[in-house]
Coordinates of C-alpha atoms in Angstrom, one line a residue:
X1 CA -121.1 -65.0 94.2
X2 CA -121.7 -66.3 90.7
X3 CA -119.3 -65.1 88.0
X4 CA -120.7 -64.8 84.4
X5 CA -119.0 -67.1 82.0
X6 CA -119.6 -64.9 79.0
X7 CA -116.7 -62.4 79.6
X8 CA -114.4 -65.4 80.2
X9 CA -115.5 -67.1 77.0
X10 CA -114.9 -63.8 75.1
X11 CA -111.4 -63.5 76.5
X12 CA -110.5 -67.1 75.7
X13 CA -111.9 -66.8 72.1
X14 CA -110.0 -63.5 71.6
X15 CA -106.8 -65.1 72.8
X16 CA -107.2 -68.1 70.6
X17 CA -107.9 -65.9 67.5
X18 CA -104.8 -63.9 68.2
X19 CA -102.5 -66.9 68.4
X20 CA -101.6 -66.7 64.7
X21 CA -100.8 -63.0 65.1
X22 CA -98.4 -63.9 67.9
X23 CA -96.8 -66.5 65.7
X24 CA -95.5 -63.7 63.4
X25 CA -95.0 -61.0 66.0
X26 CA -93.0 -63.1 68.4
X27 CA -90.4 -63.8 65.8
X28 CA -88.6 -60.6 64.8
X29 CA -87.2 -60.4 61.2
X30 CA -83.5 -61.1 61.6
X31 CA -81.9 -59.0 58.8
X32 CA -78.8 -61.2 58.7
X33 CA -80.6 -64.4 58.2
X34 CA -83.1 -62.9 55.7
X35 CA -80.3 -61.4 53.7
X36 CA -78.5 -64.8 53.5
X37 CA -81.7 -66.5 52.4
X38 CA -82.6 -63.9 49.8
X39 CA -79.0 -64.1 48.5
X40 CA -79.4 -67.9 48.0
X41 CA -82.7 -67.3 46.2
X42 CA -81.1 -64.8 43.8
X43 CA -78.2 -67.1 43.1
X44 CA -80.7 -69.9 42.2
X45 CA -82.5 -67.5 39.8
X46 CA -79.4 -66.4 38.0
X47 CA -76.2 -68.3 38.7
X48 CA -74.2 -66.5 35.9
X49 CA -75.1 -63.0 36.9
X50 CA -72.2 -62.7 39.3
X51 CA -72.4 -61.1 42.7
X52 CA -75.8 -60.0 44.0
X53 CA -76.5 -57.2 46.4
X54 CA -78.0 -58.3 49.6
X55 CA -81.6 -57.0 50.0
X56 CA -82.1 -54.3 52.6
X57 CA -85.7 -53.2 51.9
X58 CA -88.5 -54.3 54.2
X59 CA -90.6 -56.1 51.5
X60 CA -87.7 -58.4 50.6
X61 CA -87.0 -59.2 54.3
X62 CA -90.7 -60.0 55.0
X63 CA -90.9 -62.2 51.9
X64 CA -87.8 -64.2 52.8
X65 CA -89.0 -64.5 56.4
X66 CA -92.4 -65.9 55.3
X67 CA -90.7 -68.4 53.0
X68 CA -88.5 -69.5 55.9
X69 CA -91.5 -69.7 58.3
X70 CA -93.6 -72.0 56.2
X71 CA -90.7 -74.5 55.7
X72 CA -89.8 -77.2 58.1
X73 CA -86.7 -76.6 60.3
X74 CA -84.4 -78.3 62.7
X75 CA -85.2 -76.0 65.7
X76 CA -87.9 -74.0 67.2
X77 CA -87.0 -70.3 67.0
X78 CA -89.1 -67.9 69.1
X79 CA -87.3 -64.5 69.2
X80 CA -84.1 -63.1 67.6
X81 CA -82.2 -59.9 68.2
X82 CA -81.8 -58.1 64.9
X83 CA -78.6 -56.4 66.1
X84 CA -76.7 -59.1 68.0
X85 CA -78.2 -62.1 66.2
X86 CA -78.8 -63.9 69.5
X87 CA -82.0 -65.9 69.6
X88 CA -84.1 -67.8 72.0
X89 CA -84.7 -71.2 70.4
X90 CA -84.9 -74.9 71.2
X91 CA -82.5 -77.1 69.3
X92 CA -83.6 -80.5 68.0
X93 CA -81.6 -83.7 67.3
X94 CA -80.1 -84.1 63.8
X95 CA -79.8 -87.7 62.7
X96 CA -78.1 -88.3 59.3
X97 CA -77.0 -91.4 57.5
X98 CA -73.9 -90.7 55.3
X99 CA -71.9 -93.8 55.0
X100 CA -72.5 -94.2 58.7
X101 CA -74.7 -92.7 61.4
X102 CA -74.1 -89.1 62.4
X103 CA -76.0 -87.6 65.3
X104 CA -75.6 -84.1 66.8
X105 CA -77.6 -81.2 68.0
X106 CA -79.0 -78.7 65.5
X107 CA -77.5 -75.9 67.7
X108 CA -74.3 -76.6 65.8
X109 CA -75.8 -74.9 62.8
X110 CA -76.5 -71.7 64.7
X111 CA -79.8 -71.2 62.8
X112 CA -78.2 -72.2 59.5
X113 CA -75.4 -69.6 59.7
X114 CA -72.5 -72.1 60.5
X115 CA -71.2 -75.4 59.4
X116 CA -71.7 -78.5 61.6
X117 CA -68.9 -81.1 61.8
X118 CA -69.4 -84.8 62.6
X119 CA -66.7 -87.4 62.4
X120 CA -64.6 -85.4 59.9
X121 CA -67.6 -84.6 57.6
X122 CA -69.1 -81.1 57.3
X123 CA -72.8 -80.3 56.9
X124 CA -74.7 -77.1 56.2
X125 CA -78.3 -76.1 55.8
X126 CA -79.3 -74.7 52.4
X127 CA -81.5 -71.7 53.2
X128 CA -83.4 -72.1 49.9
X129 CA -85.0 -75.4 50.8
X130 CA -84.1 -76.0 54.4
X131 CA -82.3 -79.3 53.6
X132 CA -79.0 -80.5 55.0
X133 CA -76.1 -81.1 52.5
X134 CA -72.6 -82.3 52.9
X135 CA -70.1 -79.5 52.3
X136 CA -66.5 -78.5 52.8
X137 CA -65.3 -76.8 56.0
X138 CA -66.4 -73.4 54.6
X139 CA -69.9 -74.6 54.0
X140 CA -69.9 -74.2 50.2
X141 CA -73.1 -75.3 48.5
X142 CA -72.7 -75.6 44.7
X143 CA -75.8 -75.2 42.6
X144 CA -76.4 -76.9 39.3
X145 CA -76.2 -74.4 36.5
X146 CA -79.2 -75.9 34.6
X147 CA -81.6 -76.8 37.4
X148 CA -80.5 -74.3 40.1
X149 CA -80.7 -77.0 42.7
X150 CA -77.7 -77.9 45.0
X151 CA -75.4 -80.5 43.5
X152 CA -73.8 -81.4 46.9
X153 CA -74.3 -84.8 48.3
X154 CA -77.4 -84.9 50.4
X155 CA -77.4 -87.5 53.3
X156 CA -80.4 -89.5 54.3
X157 CA -82.1 -87.3 56.9
X158 CA -83.8 -89.0 59.9
X159 CA -83.7 -85.8 62.0
X160 CA -86.4 -84.8 64.5
X161 CA -87.7 -81.6 63.0
X162 CA -90.5 -79.3 64.0
X163 CA -93.0 -81.3 61.9
X164 CA -91.9 -84.6 63.5
X165 CA -92.2 -83.1 67.0
X166 CA -95.7 -81.8 66.2
X167 CA -96.8 -85.3 64.8
X168 CA -95.5 -87.0 68.0
X169 CA -97.3 -84.5 70.2
X170 CA -100.5 -84.9 68.3
X171 CA -100.2 -88.7 68.5
X172 CA -99.5 -88.5 72.3
X173 CA -102.5 -86.2 72.9
X174 CA -104.8 -88.5 70.9
X175 CA -103.7 -91.6 72.9
X176 CA -104.0 -89.7 76.2
X177 CA -107.4 -88.1 75.5
X178 CA -109.2 -91.0 73.9
X179 CA -107.8 -93.7 76.3
X180 CA -109.1 -91.5 79.1
X181 CA -112.5 -91.3 77.3
X182 CA -112.6 -95.1 76.9
X183 CA -111.9 -95.6 80.6
X184 CA -114.5 -93.1 81.6
X185 CA -117.1 -95.1 79.5
X186 CA -116.2 -98.3 81.2
X187 CA -116.3 -96.8 84.8
X188 CA -119.4 -94.7 84.4
X189 CA -121.8 -96.9 82.5
X190 CA -121.2 -95.3 79.1
X191 CA -121.2 -91.8 80.3
X192 CA -118.1 -89.7 79.5
X193 CA -116.3 -87.7 82.1
X194 CA -113.3 -85.5 82.2
X195 CA -111.6 -83.9 79.1
X196 CA -113.1 -86.6 76.9
X197 CA -116.5 -85.0 77.2
X198 CA -115.2 -82.2 74.9
X199 CA -114.5 -84.7 72.1
X200 CA -117.4 -87.0 72.6
X201 CA -119.8 -85.0 70.4
X202 CA -117.2 -85.0 67.6
X203 CA -116.8 -88.8 67.8
X204 CA -120.6 -89.2 67.7
X205 CA -120.9 -86.8 64.8
X206 CA -118.2 -88.7 62.8
X207 CA -120.1 -92.0 63.4
X208 CA -123.6 -90.8 62.7
X209 CA -123.1 -88.1 60.1
X210 CA -120.0 -89.3 58.2
X211 CA -119.3 -93.0 58.6
X212 CA -122.8 -94.5 58.6
X213 CA -124.4 -92.4 55.8
X214 CA -121.4 -92.9 53.4
X215 CA -120.3 -96.4 54.3
X216 CA -123.5 -98.0 55.5
X217 CA -124.6 -99.7 58.8
X218 CA -123.1 -103.0 57.7
X219 CA -119.5 -102.0 57.1
X220 CA -118.9 -98.6 58.9
X221 CA -117.3 -100.2 62.0
X222 CA -114.4 -101.5 60.0
X223 CA -113.4 -98.0 59.2
X224 CA -114.3 -96.0 62.3
X225 CA -110.9 -96.3 63.9
X226 CA -109.2 -94.8 60.9
X227 CA -111.8 -92.1 60.3
X228 CA -111.5 -91.0 64.0
X229 CA -107.7 -91.1 63.8
X230 CA -107.5 -89.1 60.6
X231 CA -110.0 -86.4 61.7
X232 CA -108.4 -85.6 65.0
X233 CA -104.8 -86.0 63.7
X234 CA -105.4 -83.5 60.9
X235 CA -107.4 -81.2 63.3
X236 CA -104.6 -81.2 65.9
X237 CA -101.9 -80.5 63.4
X238 CA -104.0 -77.7 61.8
X239 CA -104.5 -76.1 65.3
X240 CA -100.8 -76.4 66.0
X241 CA -100.2 -74.4 62.8
X242 CA -102.1 -71.5 64.3
X243 CA -99.9 -71.3 67.4
X244 CA -96.7 -69.2 67.9
X245 CA -94.6 -72.3 67.5
X246 CA -94.5 -71.8 63.7
X247 CA -95.5 -75.4 62.8
X248 CA -96.8 -76.0 59.3
X249 CA -97.2 -79.8 59.2
X250 CA -100.4 -80.1 57.1
X251 CA -98.9 -77.4 54.8
X252 CA -96.2 -79.9 54.0
X253 CA -96.7 -81.8 50.9
X254 CA -94.9 -84.9 52.2
X255 CA -97.4 -85.2 55.2
X256 CA -100.5 -84.8 53.1
X257 CA -99.1 -87.3 50.5
X258 CA -98.6 -89.9 53.3
X259 CA -102.2 -89.3 54.6
X260 CA -103.7 -89.6 51.1
X261 CA -101.6 -92.7 50.4
X262 CA -103.0 -94.4 53.5
X263 CA -106.6 -93.6 52.4
X264 CA -105.7 -94.9 48.9
X265 CA -104.3 -98.2 50.3
X266 CA -107.3 -98.8 52.7
X267 CA -109.8 -98.1 49.9
X268 CA -108.3 -100.5 47.3
X269 CA -107.1 -103.2 49.7
X270 CA -110.6 -103.5 51.3
X271 CA -112.6 -103.2 48.1
X272 CA -115.0 -105.9 47.0
X273 CA -115.3 -107.5 43.6
X274 CA -118.2 -105.2 42.7
X275 CA -115.9 -102.2 43.1
X276 CA -113.3 -103.6 40.7
X277 CA -116.0 -104.8 38.3
X278 CA -117.5 -101.3 38.2
X279 CA -114.0 -100.0 37.2
X280 CA -112.9 -102.5 34.6
X281 CA -116.2 -103.7 33.2
X282 CA -118.9 -101.1 34.1
X283 CA -122.3 -102.6 34.3
X284 CA -125.4 -101.0 32.8
X285 CA -123.6 -99.5 29.8
X286 CA -123.1 -100.8 26.3
X287 CA -120.0 -103.1 25.9
X288 CA -118.1 -100.9 23.5
X289 CA -118.4 -98.0 26.0
X290 CA -117.0 -100.2 28.7
X291 CA -113.7 -100.4 26.9
X292 CA -113.5 -96.6 26.7
X293 CA -114.6 -96.0 30.3
X294 CA -112.3 -98.6 31.9
X295 CA -109.1 -96.5 31.6
X296 CA -111.0 -93.4 32.8
X297 CA -112.3 -95.2 35.9
X298 CA -108.8 -96.6 36.5
X299 CA -107.3 -93.2 36.3
X300 CA -109.9 -92.0 38.9
X301 CA -108.5 -94.4 41.4
X302 CA -105.3 -92.3 41.5
X303 CA -107.0 -88.9 41.0
X304 CA -109.1 -89.3 44.2
X305 CA -106.2 -89.5 46.7
X306 CA -104.3 -86.9 44.7
X307 CA -107.2 -84.5 45.2
X308 CA -107.1 -85.3 48.9
X309 CA -103.4 -84.5 49.1
X310 CA -103.6 -81.2 47.2
X311 CA -106.7 -79.9 48.8
X312 CA -105.4 -80.2 52.4
X313 CA -101.9 -78.9 51.5
X314 CA -103.0 -76.0 49.3
X315 CA -105.6 -74.7 51.8
X316 CA -103.4 -74.8 54.9
X317 CA -100.2 -73.5 53.1
X318 CA -102.1 -70.7 51.4
X319 CA -103.7 -69.7 54.7
X320 CA -100.3 -69.3 56.3
X321 CA -99.0 -67.3 53.4
X322 CA -102.0 -64.9 53.3
X323 CA -102.2 -64.4 57.0
X324 CA -98.5 -63.6 57.5
X325 CA -98.5 -61.4 54.4
X326 CA -101.3 -59.3 55.9
X327 CA -99.5 -59.1 59.2
X328 CA -96.3 -58.0 57.3
X329 CA -98.2 -55.0 55.9
X330 CA -97.9 -53.5 59.4
X331 CA -94.2 -53.3 59.0
X332 CA -94.6 -51.7 55.5
X333 CA -97.2 -49.1 56.3
X334 CA -95.5 -47.9 59.5
X335 CA -98.6 -45.8 60.3
X336 CA -101.3 -46.2 62.9
X337 CA -104.0 -46.3 60.3
X338 CA -102.4 -48.8 58.0
X339 CA -101.2 -51.0 60.9
X340 CA -104.6 -50.9 62.5
X341 CA -106.4 -52.0 59.3
X342 CA -103.8 -54.8 58.8
X343 CA -104.3 -56.0 62.4
X344 CA -108.1 -56.0 62.1
X345 CA -108.0 -57.9 58.8
X346 CA -105.4 -60.3 60.2
X347 CA -107.6 -60.8 63.3
X348 CA -110.6 -61.7 61.2
X349 CA -108.6 -64.0 59.0
X350 CA -107.2 -65.7 62.1
X351 CA -110.8 -66.5 63.2
X352 CA -111.4 -67.8 59.6
X353 CA -108.3 -70.0 59.9
X354 CA -109.7 -71.7 63.0
X355 CA -112.8 -72.5 61.0
X356 CA -110.6 -73.8 58.1
X357 CA -108.7 -76.0 60.5
X358 CA -111.9 -77.8 61.4
X359 CA -113.3 -77.7 57.9
X360 CA -110.3 -79.3 56.3
X361 CA -110.2 -82.1 58.9
X362 CA -113.9 -82.7 58.2
X363 CA -113.5 -82.7 54.4
X364 CA -110.6 -85.1 54.5
X365 CA -112.5 -87.5 56.7
X366 CA -115.8 -87.1 54.7
X367 CA -114.1 -87.9 51.4
X368 CA -112.2 -90.8 52.9
X369 CA -115.5 -92.3 54.1
X370 CA -117.0 -91.7 50.7
X371 CA -114.2 -93.6 49.0
X372 CA -114.5 -96.4 51.5
X373 CA -118.2 -96.6 50.9
X374 CA -117.8 -96.8 47.1
X375 CA -115.3 -99.7 47.7
X376 CA -117.6 -101.9 49.8
X377 CA -121.1 -101.0 48.4
X378 CA -123.1 -103.9 47.0
X379 CA -123.8 -104.2 43.3
X380 CA -127.3 -102.9 42.3
X381 CA -126.9 -102.5 38.5
X382 CA -128.5 -104.7 36.0
X383 CA -126.3 -106.0 33.2
X384 CA -126.9 -104.4 29.8
X385 CA -127.8 -106.9 27.1

């Protein structure tokens, strides 16, 4: 008996589209944690106003929970009892350098509610920014009156956080999948077999539609390894952000900055003399204009990677905020009509987020290839006389 694949494909597609919804629904809003976070935010806004009432309305709780969700953290929290405070979570190792190495499990923090002790020093997580600071035994974090930021000593943090775990998983999957793809080529006369067949069309597309047109037949092979790595790395991290694990790696400005910096370094370190000549002494224009255009072109060298960084960060971060805000409306409406509309809109937005995950990986790769191509293209301008 032959079973039609269409119903199965529909079920799989529906499940994938619902993953972002599960990411919010699987993590109940813990009132105690949210109240502490909101209290810290209020203190940062007005340190001199005295005591602040802890928020109890649903809107404040949802807002604080979303802020906590998009930040990096030292554990994976899946569910939490609003009454008892007990949670099902996976603790991650904390590695600090504070006049010596301090290592311990993030379970000591009890989701940021308690102070962790290591070799006579005490550390606490600031709920406002998710960072670890050295404190006293009571976990006091003093905020600067002028800036509103903590004035406590902040140790150098080498901890394995959610973002670091997702990066390691993405790297492992890429090595596993593409080494398997390479072996299948060698064994089967250039024909892909196994899981690699899923990614082979993407590899060919990046080569034929991104690398060759933008860099050229002569030079594209020098950059193919990086272009393939950056595309699938960003894609995998974007997809991880749509799962119930609550990972927001590409919505982290530090991650996008590092990726843009690598593109910046490769572009400028591999550039030929025509590239630098076009920047500092642009051919084909009057000489007085070259003096005016040179600083502008030089500034463009830094604007290009900056745009890469901001574009990826803003699109992914904003997508998480909008999606979870729409899902949060279900808890505000508390009616079958309002909740149904919110769920339907969140479902459609989840499908759009899957498209955005691929689109942002494509854009980052395409622009990187475009910058590489401009750095190695041959000079075709005639000097102005």
